[in-house]
Amino acid sequence: MSGISAPSRSVRAASVAPRSLVLKGELVRPAALTVADLRARWGQRRAEVVFDCAKNGPQHHTFEGPLLRDVIGDARPAFDPARRKDRSRFLLAVTGGDGHRTVLSWAEIDADFADSPILLATAMDGRGLDMAGSQLVVPSDRCGARYISAITSVWVGTCAFAGL
């Protein structure tokens, strides 16, 4: 019997381990980060948001977390930070645990362009997201389609435009 219960405990432990997200793509320092890392390494911002959910109607939430710009900036995207045109051609593709994806432009989060305070949330409505995983929060969006839950990866890079 003891041989059966030991694997059962380890499977349970693995299923409740904190989720992490992977920063990858055209980065000098790719990384894997947990919600605890996001909370400890970057300043936390607060955003009170209302967005329309297609399935559940208006959603009212308070999120806390670091700015996406700060987290990705520390991973050092492979562009010349002094050249605005170089920065403006970079994209960010965010993937959630359920396979939901969205794309942002670097210009949306860059202080020289739109300067949107997009978050990688570490808490929602006062509850930590350590076990659920970080959530992308786009406070300016009226629609909730770019609110990605349980983020598994953020890819940063340029897109080749075929035929142009």
Coordinates of C-alpha atoms in Angstrom, one line a residue, residues 29-144:
R29 CA 17.7 37.3 -21.1
P30 CA 14.7 34.8 -21.6
A31 CA 13.3 33.7 -18.3
A32 CA 10.7 31.5 -16.5
L33 CA 8.8 33.5 -13.8
T34 CA 6.3 32.5 -11.2
V35 CA 3.7 34.9 -9.7
A36 CA 5.9 35.1 -6.6
D37 CA 8.8 36.3 -8.9
L38 CA 6.5 38.9 -10.5
R39 CA 5.5 40.2 -7.0
A40 CA 9.0 40.2 -5.6
R41 CA 11.1 41.6 -8.4
W42 CA 8.9 44.5 -9.7
G43 CA 6.8 47.3 -8.2
Q44 CA 3.1 46.4 -8.1
R45 CA 0.5 48.6 -9.7
R46 CA -3.2 48.6 -9.1
A47 CA -5.9 48.7 -11.7
E48 CA -9.7 48.9 -11.1
V49 CA -11.3 47.7 -14.3
V50 CA -14.6 47.0 -16.0
F51 CA -14.7 45.0 -19.1
D52 CA -17.4 43.3 -21.1
C53 CA -17.2 39.5 -21.1
A54 CA -19.1 37.8 -24.0
K55 CA -20.2 34.9 -21.8
N56 CA -20.8 36.7 -18.4
G57 CA -21.5 40.3 -19.2
P58 CA -19.7 43.2 -17.4
Q59 CA -16.9 42.2 -15.1
H60 CA -15.7 44.5 -12.3
H61 CA -12.3 43.6 -10.8
T62 CA -9.3 45.1 -9.1
F63 CA -5.9 43.7 -10.3
E64 CA -2.4 44.2 -8.9
G65 CA 0.8 43.4 -10.6
P66 CA 3.9 44.8 -12.4
L67 CA 3.7 46.6 -15.7
L68 CA 4.3 44.2 -18.6
R69 CA 6.8 46.9 -20.0
D70 CA 9.0 46.6 -16.9
V71 CA 9.0 42.8 -16.9
I72 CA 9.8 42.5 -20.6
G73 CA 12.2 45.4 -20.4
D74 CA 14.3 43.5 -17.9
A75 CA 14.5 40.5 -20.3
R76 CA 16.1 43.0 -22.7
P77 CA 14.3 42.8 -26.1
A78 CA 16.8 42.6 -28.9
F79 CA 16.2 46.1 -30.3
D80 CA 18.1 49.4 -30.0
P81 CA 16.3 51.2 -27.2
A82 CA 17.5 54.6 -28.5
R83 CA 15.8 54.0 -31.9
R84 CA 12.0 54.4 -31.8
K85 CA 11.4 52.8 -35.2
D86 CA 13.4 49.8 -34.1
R87 CA 11.2 49.4 -31.0
S88 CA 8.0 50.0 -32.9
R89 CA 8.3 46.9 -35.0
F90 CA 8.3 44.5 -32.1
L91 CA 5.3 42.4 -31.1
L92 CA 4.3 40.5 -27.9
A93 CA 2.3 37.3 -28.2
V94 CA 0.7 36.2 -24.9
T95 CA -0.6 32.6 -24.4
G96 CA -2.8 31.4 -21.6
G97 CA -3.2 28.0 -20.0
D98 CA -6.4 27.3 -22.0
G99 CA -4.6 28.1 -25.3
H100 CA -6.2 31.6 -25.6
R101 CA -3.8 34.0 -27.3
T102 CA -3.5 37.7 -28.0
V103 CA -1.0 40.0 -29.7
L104 CA 0.2 43.4 -28.5
S105 CA 2.6 45.8 -30.2
W106 CA 5.6 47.1 -28.3
A107 CA 4.3 50.6 -29.1
E108 CA 1.2 50.0 -26.9
I109 CA 3.3 49.6 -23.8
D110 CA 6.2 51.9 -24.7
A111 CA 6.3 55.3 -22.8
D112 CA 7.2 57.1 -26.0
F113 CA 4.1 55.8 -27.8
A114 CA 0.8 54.7 -26.2
D115 CA 2.2 54.2 -22.7
S116 CA -0.6 51.8 -21.8
P117 CA -0.4 50.5 -18.2
I118 CA -0.8 46.8 -19.1
L119 CA -0.2 44.5 -16.2
L120 CA 0.9 41.0 -15.5
A121 CA -1.5 40.5 -12.6
T122 CA -0.3 38.8 -9.4
A123 CA -3.6 39.4 -7.6
M124 CA -7.3 39.7 -8.5
D125 CA -9.8 41.2 -6.1
G126 CA -7.3 40.9 -3.2
R127 CA -6.5 37.2 -3.8
G128 CA -3.1 36.1 -5.0
L129 CA -2.9 34.3 -8.4
D130 CA 0.1 32.2 -7.3
M131 CA -1.7 28.9 -8.1
A132 CA -3.8 30.1 -11.0
G133 CA -1.0 31.9 -12.8
S134 CA -0.6 35.5 -13.8
Q135 CA -3.2 37.3 -15.9
L136 CA -2.8 39.8 -18.6
V137 CA -4.8 43.0 -17.8
V138 CA -5.4 45.6 -20.4
P139 CA -7.2 48.4 -18.5
S140 CA -8.1 50.4 -21.6
D141 CA -9.9 47.6 -23.3
R142 CA -13.7 47.7 -23.1
C143 CA -13.9 44.1 -24.2
G144 CA -12.3 41.3 -22.1

